[in-house]
PDB file of C-alpha atoms in Angstrom:
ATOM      1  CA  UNK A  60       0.000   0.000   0.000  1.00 44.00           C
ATOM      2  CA  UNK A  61       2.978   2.605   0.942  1.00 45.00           C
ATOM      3  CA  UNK A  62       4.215   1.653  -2.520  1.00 45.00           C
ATOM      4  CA  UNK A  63       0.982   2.254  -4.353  1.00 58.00           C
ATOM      5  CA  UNK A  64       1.053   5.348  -2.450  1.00 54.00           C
ATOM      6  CA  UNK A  65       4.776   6.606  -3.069  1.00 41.00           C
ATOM      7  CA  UNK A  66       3.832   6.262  -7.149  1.00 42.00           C
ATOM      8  CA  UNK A  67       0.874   8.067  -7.105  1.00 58.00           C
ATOM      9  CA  UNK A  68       2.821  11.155  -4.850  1.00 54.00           C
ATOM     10  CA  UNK A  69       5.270  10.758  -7.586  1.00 40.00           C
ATOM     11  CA  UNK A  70       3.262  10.817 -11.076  1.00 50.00           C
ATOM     12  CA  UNK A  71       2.036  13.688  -9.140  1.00 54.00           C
ATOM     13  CA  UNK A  72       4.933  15.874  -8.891  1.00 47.00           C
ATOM     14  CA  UNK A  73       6.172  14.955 -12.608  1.00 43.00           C
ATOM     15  CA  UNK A  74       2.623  16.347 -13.875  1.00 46.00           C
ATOM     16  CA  UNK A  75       2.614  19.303 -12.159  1.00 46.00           C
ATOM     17  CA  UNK A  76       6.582  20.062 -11.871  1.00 47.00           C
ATOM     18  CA  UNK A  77       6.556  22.159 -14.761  1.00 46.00           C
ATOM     19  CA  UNK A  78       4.364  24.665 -13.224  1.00 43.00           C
ATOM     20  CA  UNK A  79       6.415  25.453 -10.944  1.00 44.00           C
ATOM     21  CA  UNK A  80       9.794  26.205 -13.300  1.00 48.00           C
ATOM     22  CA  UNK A  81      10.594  29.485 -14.244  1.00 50.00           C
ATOM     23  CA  UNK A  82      10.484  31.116 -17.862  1.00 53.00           C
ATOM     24  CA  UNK A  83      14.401  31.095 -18.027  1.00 59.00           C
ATOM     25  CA  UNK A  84      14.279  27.030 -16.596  1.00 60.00           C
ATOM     26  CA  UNK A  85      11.598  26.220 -19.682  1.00 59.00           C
ATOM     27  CA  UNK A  86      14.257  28.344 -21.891  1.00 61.00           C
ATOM     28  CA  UNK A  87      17.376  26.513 -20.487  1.00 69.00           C
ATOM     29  CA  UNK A  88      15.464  23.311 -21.305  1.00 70.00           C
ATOM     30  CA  UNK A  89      14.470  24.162 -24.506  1.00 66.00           C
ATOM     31  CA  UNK A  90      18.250  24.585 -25.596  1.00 73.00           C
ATOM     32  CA  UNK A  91      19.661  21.548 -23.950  1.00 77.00           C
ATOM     33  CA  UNK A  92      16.692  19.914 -26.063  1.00 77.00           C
ATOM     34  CA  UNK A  93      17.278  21.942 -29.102  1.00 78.00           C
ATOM     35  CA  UNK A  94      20.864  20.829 -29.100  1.00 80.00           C
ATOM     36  CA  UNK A  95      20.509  17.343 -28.519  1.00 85.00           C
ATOM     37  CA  UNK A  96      18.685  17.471 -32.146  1.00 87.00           C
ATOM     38  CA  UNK A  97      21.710  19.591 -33.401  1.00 89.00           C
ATOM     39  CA  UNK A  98      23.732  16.583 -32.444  1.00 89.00           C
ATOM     40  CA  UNK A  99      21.452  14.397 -34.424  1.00 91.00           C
ATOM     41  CA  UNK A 100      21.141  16.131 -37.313  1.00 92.00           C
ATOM     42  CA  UNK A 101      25.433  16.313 -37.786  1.00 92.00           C
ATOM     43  CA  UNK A 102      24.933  12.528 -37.442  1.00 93.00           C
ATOM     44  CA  UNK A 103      23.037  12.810 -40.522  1.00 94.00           C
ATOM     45  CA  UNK A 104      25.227  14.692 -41.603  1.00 94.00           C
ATOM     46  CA  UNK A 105      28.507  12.564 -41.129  1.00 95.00           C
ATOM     47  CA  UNK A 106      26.398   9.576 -42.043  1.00 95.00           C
ATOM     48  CA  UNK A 107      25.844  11.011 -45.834  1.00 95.00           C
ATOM     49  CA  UNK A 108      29.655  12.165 -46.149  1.00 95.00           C
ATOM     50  CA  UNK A 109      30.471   8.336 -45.382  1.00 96.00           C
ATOM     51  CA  UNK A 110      27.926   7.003 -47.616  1.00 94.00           C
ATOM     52  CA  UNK A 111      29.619   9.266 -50.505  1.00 94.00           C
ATOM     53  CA  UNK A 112      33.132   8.524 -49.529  1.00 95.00           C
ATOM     54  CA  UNK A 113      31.958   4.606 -50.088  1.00 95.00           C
ATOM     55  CA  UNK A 114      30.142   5.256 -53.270  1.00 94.00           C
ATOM     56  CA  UNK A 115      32.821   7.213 -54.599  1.00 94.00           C
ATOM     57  CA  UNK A 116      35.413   4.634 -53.909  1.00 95.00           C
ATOM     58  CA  UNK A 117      32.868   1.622 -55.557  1.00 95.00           C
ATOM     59  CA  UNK A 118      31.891   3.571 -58.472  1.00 93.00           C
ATOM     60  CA  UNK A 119      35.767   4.512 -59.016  1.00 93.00           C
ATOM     61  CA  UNK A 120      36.916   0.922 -58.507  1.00 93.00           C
ATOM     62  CA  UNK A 121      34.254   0.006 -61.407  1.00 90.00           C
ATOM     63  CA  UNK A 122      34.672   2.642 -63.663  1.00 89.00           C
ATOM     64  CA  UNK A 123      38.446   1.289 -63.563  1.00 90.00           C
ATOM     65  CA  UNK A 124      38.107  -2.253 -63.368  1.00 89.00           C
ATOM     66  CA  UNK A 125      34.674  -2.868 -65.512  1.00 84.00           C
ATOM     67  CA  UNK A 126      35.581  -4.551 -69.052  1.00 82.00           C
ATOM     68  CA  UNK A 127      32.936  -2.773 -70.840  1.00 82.00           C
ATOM     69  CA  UNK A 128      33.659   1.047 -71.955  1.00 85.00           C
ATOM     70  CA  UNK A 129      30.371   2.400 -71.461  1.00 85.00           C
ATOM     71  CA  UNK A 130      30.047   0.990 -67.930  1.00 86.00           C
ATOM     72  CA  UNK A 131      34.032   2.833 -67.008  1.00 90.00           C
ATOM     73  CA  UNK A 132      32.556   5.974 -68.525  1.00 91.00           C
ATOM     74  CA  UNK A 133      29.109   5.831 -66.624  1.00 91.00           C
ATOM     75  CA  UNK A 134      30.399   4.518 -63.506  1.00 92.00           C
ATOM     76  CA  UNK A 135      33.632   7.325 -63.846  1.00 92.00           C
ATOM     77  CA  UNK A 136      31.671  10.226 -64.486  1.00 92.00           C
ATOM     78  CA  UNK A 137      29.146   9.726 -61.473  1.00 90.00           C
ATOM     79  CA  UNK A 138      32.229   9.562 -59.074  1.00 93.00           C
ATOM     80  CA  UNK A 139      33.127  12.683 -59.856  1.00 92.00           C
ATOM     81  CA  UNK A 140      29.032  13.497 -59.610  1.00 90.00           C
ATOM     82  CA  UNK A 141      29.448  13.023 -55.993  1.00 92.00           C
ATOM     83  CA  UNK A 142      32.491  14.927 -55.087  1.00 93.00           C
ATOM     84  CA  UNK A 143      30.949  18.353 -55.218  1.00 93.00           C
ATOM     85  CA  UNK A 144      27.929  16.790 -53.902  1.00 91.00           C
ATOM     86  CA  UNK A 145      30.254  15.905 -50.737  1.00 93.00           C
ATOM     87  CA  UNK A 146      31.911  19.588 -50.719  1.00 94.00           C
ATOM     88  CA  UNK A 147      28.777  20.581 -49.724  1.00 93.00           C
ATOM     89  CA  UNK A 148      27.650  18.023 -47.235  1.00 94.00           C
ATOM     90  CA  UNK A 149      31.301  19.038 -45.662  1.00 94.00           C
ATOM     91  CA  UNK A 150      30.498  22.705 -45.681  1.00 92.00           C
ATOM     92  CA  UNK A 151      27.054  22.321 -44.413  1.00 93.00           C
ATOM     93  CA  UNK A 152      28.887  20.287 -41.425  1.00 91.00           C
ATOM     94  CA  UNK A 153      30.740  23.512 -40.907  1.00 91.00           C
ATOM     95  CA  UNK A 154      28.151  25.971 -40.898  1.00 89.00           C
ATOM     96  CA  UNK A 155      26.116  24.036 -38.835  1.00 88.00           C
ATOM     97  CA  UNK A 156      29.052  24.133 -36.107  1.00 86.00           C
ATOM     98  CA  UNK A 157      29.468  27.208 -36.641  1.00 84.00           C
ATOM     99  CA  UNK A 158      25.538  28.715 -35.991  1.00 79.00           C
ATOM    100  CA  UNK A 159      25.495  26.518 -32.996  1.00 70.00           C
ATOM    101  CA  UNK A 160      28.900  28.301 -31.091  1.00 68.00           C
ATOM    102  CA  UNK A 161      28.535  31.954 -32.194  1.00 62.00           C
ATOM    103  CA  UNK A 162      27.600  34.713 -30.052  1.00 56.00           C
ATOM    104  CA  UNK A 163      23.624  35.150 -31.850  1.00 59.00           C
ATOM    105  CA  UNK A 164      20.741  34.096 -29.202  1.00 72.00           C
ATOM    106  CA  UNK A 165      19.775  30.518 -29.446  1.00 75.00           C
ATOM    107  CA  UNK A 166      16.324  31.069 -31.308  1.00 79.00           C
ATOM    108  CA  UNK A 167      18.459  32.923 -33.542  1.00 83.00           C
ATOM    109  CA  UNK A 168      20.573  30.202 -34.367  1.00 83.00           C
ATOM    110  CA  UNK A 169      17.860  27.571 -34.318  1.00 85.00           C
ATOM    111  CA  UNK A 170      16.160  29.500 -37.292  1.00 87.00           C
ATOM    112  CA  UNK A 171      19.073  29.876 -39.307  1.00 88.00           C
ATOM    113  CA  UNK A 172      19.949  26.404 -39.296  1.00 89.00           C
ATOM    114  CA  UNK A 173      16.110  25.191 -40.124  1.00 91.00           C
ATOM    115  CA  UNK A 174      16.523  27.854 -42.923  1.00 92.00           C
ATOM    116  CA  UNK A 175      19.359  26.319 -44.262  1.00 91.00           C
ATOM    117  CA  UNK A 176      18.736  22.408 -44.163  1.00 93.00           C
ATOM    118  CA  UNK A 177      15.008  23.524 -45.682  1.00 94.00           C
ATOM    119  CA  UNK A 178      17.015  25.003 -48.487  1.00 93.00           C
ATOM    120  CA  UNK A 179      19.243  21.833 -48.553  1.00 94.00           C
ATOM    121  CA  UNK A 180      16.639  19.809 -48.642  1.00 94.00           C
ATOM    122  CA  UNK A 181      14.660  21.578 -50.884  1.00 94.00           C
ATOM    123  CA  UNK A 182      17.769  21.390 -53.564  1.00 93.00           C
ATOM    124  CA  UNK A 183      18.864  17.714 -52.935  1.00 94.00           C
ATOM    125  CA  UNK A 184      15.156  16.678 -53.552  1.00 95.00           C
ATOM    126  CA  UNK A 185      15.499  18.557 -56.810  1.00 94.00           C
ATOM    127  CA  UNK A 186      18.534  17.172 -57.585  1.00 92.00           C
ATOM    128  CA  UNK A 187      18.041  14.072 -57.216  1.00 93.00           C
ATOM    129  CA  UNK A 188      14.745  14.070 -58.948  1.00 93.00           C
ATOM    130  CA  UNK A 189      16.995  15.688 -62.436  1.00 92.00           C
ATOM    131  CA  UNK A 190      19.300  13.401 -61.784  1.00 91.00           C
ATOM    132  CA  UNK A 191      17.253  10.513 -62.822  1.00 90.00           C
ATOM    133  CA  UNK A 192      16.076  10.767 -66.385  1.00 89.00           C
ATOM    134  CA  UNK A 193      20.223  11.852 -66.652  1.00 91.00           C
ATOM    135  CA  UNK A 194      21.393   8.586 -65.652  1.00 89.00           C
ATOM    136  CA  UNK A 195      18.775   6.827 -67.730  1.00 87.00           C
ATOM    137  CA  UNK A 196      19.443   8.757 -70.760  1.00 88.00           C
ATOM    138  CA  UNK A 197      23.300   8.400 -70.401  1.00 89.00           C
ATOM    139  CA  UNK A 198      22.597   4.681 -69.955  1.00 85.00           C
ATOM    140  CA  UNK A 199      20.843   4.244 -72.371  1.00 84.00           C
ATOM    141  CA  UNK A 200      23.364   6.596 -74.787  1.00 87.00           C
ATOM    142  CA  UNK A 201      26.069   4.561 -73.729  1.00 84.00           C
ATOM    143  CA  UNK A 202      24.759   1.444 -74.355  1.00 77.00           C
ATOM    144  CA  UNK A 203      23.541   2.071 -77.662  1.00 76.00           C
ATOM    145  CA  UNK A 204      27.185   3.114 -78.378  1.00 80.00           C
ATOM    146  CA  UNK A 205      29.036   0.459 -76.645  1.00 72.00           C
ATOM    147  CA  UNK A 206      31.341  -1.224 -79.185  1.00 73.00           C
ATOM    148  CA  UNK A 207      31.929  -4.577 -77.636  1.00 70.00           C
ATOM    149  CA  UNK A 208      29.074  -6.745 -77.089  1.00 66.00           C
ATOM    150  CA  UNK A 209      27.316  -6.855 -73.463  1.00 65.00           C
ATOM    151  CA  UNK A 210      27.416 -10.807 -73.346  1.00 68.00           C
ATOM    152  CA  UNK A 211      24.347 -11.027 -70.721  1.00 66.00           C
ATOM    153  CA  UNK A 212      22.027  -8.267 -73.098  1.00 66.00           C
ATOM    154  CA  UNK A 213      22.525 -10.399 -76.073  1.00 63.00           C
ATOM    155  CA  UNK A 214      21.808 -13.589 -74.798  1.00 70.00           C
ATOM    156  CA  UNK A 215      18.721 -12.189 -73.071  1.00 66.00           C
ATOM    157  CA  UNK A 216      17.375 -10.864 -76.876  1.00 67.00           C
ATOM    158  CA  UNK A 217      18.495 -13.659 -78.664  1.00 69.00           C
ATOM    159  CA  UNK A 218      16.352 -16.411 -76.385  1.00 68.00           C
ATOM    160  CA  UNK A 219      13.376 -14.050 -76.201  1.00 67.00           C
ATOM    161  CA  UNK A 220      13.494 -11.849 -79.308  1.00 71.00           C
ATOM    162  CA  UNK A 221      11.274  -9.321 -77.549  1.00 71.00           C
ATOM    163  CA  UNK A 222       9.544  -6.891 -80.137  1.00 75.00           C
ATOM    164  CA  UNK A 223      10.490  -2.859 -80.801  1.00 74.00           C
ATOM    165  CA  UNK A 224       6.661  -2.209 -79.042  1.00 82.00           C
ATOM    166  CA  UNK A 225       7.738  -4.795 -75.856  1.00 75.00           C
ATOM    167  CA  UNK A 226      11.281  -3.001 -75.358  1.00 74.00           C
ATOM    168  CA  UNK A 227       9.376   0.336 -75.557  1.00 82.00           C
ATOM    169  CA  UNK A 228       6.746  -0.502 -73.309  1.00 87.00           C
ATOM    170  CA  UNK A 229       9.393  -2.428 -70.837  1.00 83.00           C
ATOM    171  CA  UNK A 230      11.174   0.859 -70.531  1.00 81.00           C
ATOM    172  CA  UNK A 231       8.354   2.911 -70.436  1.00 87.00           C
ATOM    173  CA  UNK A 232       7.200   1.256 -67.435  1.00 91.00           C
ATOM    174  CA  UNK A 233      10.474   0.827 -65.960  1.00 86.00           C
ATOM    175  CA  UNK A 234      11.183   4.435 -66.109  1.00 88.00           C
ATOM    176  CA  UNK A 235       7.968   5.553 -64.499  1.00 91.00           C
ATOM    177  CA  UNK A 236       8.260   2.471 -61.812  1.00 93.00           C
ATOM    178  CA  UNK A 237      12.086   3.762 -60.950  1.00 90.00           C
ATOM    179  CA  UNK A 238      10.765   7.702 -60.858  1.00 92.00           C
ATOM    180  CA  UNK A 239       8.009   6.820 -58.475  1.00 94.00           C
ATOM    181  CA  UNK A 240       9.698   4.774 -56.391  1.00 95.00           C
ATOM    182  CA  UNK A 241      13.087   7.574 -55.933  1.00 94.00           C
ATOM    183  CA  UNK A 242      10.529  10.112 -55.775  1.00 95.00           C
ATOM    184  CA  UNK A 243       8.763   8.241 -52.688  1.00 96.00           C
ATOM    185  CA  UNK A 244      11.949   6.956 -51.482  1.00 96.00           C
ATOM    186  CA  UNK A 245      13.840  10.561 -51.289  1.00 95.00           C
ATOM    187  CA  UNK A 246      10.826  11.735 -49.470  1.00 95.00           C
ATOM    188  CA  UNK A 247      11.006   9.325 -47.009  1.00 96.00           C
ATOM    189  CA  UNK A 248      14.810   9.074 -46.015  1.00 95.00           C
ATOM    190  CA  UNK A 249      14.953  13.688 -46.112  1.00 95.00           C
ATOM    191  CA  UNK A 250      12.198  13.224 -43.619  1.00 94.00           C
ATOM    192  CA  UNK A 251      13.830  10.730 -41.465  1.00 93.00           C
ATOM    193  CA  UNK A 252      17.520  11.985 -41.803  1.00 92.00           C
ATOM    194  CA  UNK A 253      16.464  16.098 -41.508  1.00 94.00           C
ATOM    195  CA  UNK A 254      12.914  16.938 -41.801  1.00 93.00           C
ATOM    196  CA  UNK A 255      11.621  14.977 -38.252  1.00 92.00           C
ATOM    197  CA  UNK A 256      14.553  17.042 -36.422  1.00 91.00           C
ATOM    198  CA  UNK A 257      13.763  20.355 -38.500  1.00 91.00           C
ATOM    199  CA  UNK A 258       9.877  19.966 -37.186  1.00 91.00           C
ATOM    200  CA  UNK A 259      11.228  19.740 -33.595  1.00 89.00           C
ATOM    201  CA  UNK A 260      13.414  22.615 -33.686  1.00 88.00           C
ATOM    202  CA  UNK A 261      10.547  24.915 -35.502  1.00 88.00           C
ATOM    203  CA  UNK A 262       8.229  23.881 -32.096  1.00 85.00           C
ATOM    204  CA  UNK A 263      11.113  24.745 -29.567  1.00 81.00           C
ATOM    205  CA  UNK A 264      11.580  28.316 -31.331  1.00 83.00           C
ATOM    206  CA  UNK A 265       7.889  28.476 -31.138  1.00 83.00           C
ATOM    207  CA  UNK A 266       8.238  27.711 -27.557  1.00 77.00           C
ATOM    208  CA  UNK A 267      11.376  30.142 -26.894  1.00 74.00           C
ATOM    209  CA  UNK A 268       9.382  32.496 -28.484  1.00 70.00           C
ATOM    210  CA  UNK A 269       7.017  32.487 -25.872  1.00 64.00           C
ATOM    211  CA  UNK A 270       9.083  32.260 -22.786  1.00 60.00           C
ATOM    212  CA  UNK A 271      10.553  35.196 -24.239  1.00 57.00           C
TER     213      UNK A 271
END
C-alpha cells in the first residue's frame, strides 16, 4: 500500500513540476533539447559524407576495373558526380558548427539552421529528382554506343526476341516504376535523416518564443 502510495505522490509531482519552473528554466530546457537534435542532425550529416566517400570509392573501382567502356565511362563520371555533392555536405557540417557556437541568441541560431537544411533539402530533392532521367538517358546513350558486345544483353534478346513495341513498353514502365519509387523513397529518407529534427526545432523556437 505505501508503494501504491509513493507512485501516485510521484506521477504527481512529474505532472505538475513544470508549473512550478521558471520562464528562463523552460528556456534553459528548450536549448539543452534543441541541441541534442543539433547533435542528431550532424549525425546525418557525417552519415551522408560516409555514404559518398563509399560510393565514390565503388563507383571509381568500377569505372576502372569494368571490361565494358560504357560501364568505365558511366560509372567514372558519377564519381566525380558526388564529389561536389560531398563539398557541400562538408560545408554544411561547418556551418552548422558554426551557428550553434557563435555569439547570436539561441532562437536565432535555431532559425538559421532550419533555414538552411530547408534550403538543402529543398535542392537535394530537386537534384536528385533531375538526376534521374540523366542517368537513364546516359545509360541508355552509352549502351547504344558500346562497341563490344554486353554478353548477358545479347543472350537475353536472342532467347526471347522481344519486339520494338515490348522493349518500348518495358522501358516505359520501368522508367515511371524507378521515378516513383526515388521520388517516394527521397521523401522518405529527407524526412527521417532532416525533416523529423527540423519539425522539432521549428516547435522549440515556437516555444522560446514564448518564454521570451
Amino acid at each position: 500500500m505505501e508503494l501504491d502510495e509513493f507512485k501516485d505522490t510521484l506521477n504527481q509531482q512529474l505532472a505538475t513540476d513544470h508549473l512550478y519552473r521558471s520562464e528562463a528554466d523552460i528556456a534553459a530546457l528548450l536549448r539543452k533539447k534543441a541541441h541534442s537534435i543539433i547533435v542528431k542532425i550532424k549525425k546525418s550529416l557525417w552519415f551522408e559524407i560516409f555514404s559518398c566517400i563509399v560510393i565514390m570509392l565503388l563507383f571509381g573501382y568500377l569505372g576502372l576495373s569494368c571490361k565494358y567502356s560504357s560501364m568505365n565511362i558511366y560509372f567514372s563520371a558519377f564519381t566525380l558526380v558526388f564529389v561536389p555533392f560531398t563539398i557541400i555536405l562538408f560545408y554544411l557540417l561547418k556551418k552548422i558548427n558554426r551557428l550553434n557556437t557563435n555569439s547570436l541568441s539561441v532562437k536565432n541560431n535555431l532559425q538559421s539552421i532550419v533555414s538552411i537544411l530547408e534550403e538543402f533539402m529543398k535542392r537535394y530533392f530537386q537534384f536528385t529528382m533531375v538526376l534521374i532521367p540523366i542517368c537513364l538517358v546516359f545509360a541508355f546513350f552509352l549502351g547504344y554506343t558500346e562497341k563490344q558486345p554486353i554478353e548477358p544483353i545479347d543472350q537475353i534478346i536472342l532467347k526471347y526476341k522481344p519486339s520494338y513495341s515490348f522493349i518500348t513498353i518495358f522501358t516505359f514502365v520501368y522508367m515511371t516504376s524507378l521515378t516513383v519509387g526515388i521520388y517516394y523513397f527521397t521523401k522518405w529518407y529527407l524526412k527521417k535523416l532532416y525533416g523529423n529534427y527540423v519539425n522539432e526545432l521549428k516547435i522549440y523556437i515556437n516555444e522560446l518564443k514564448e518564454t521570451e
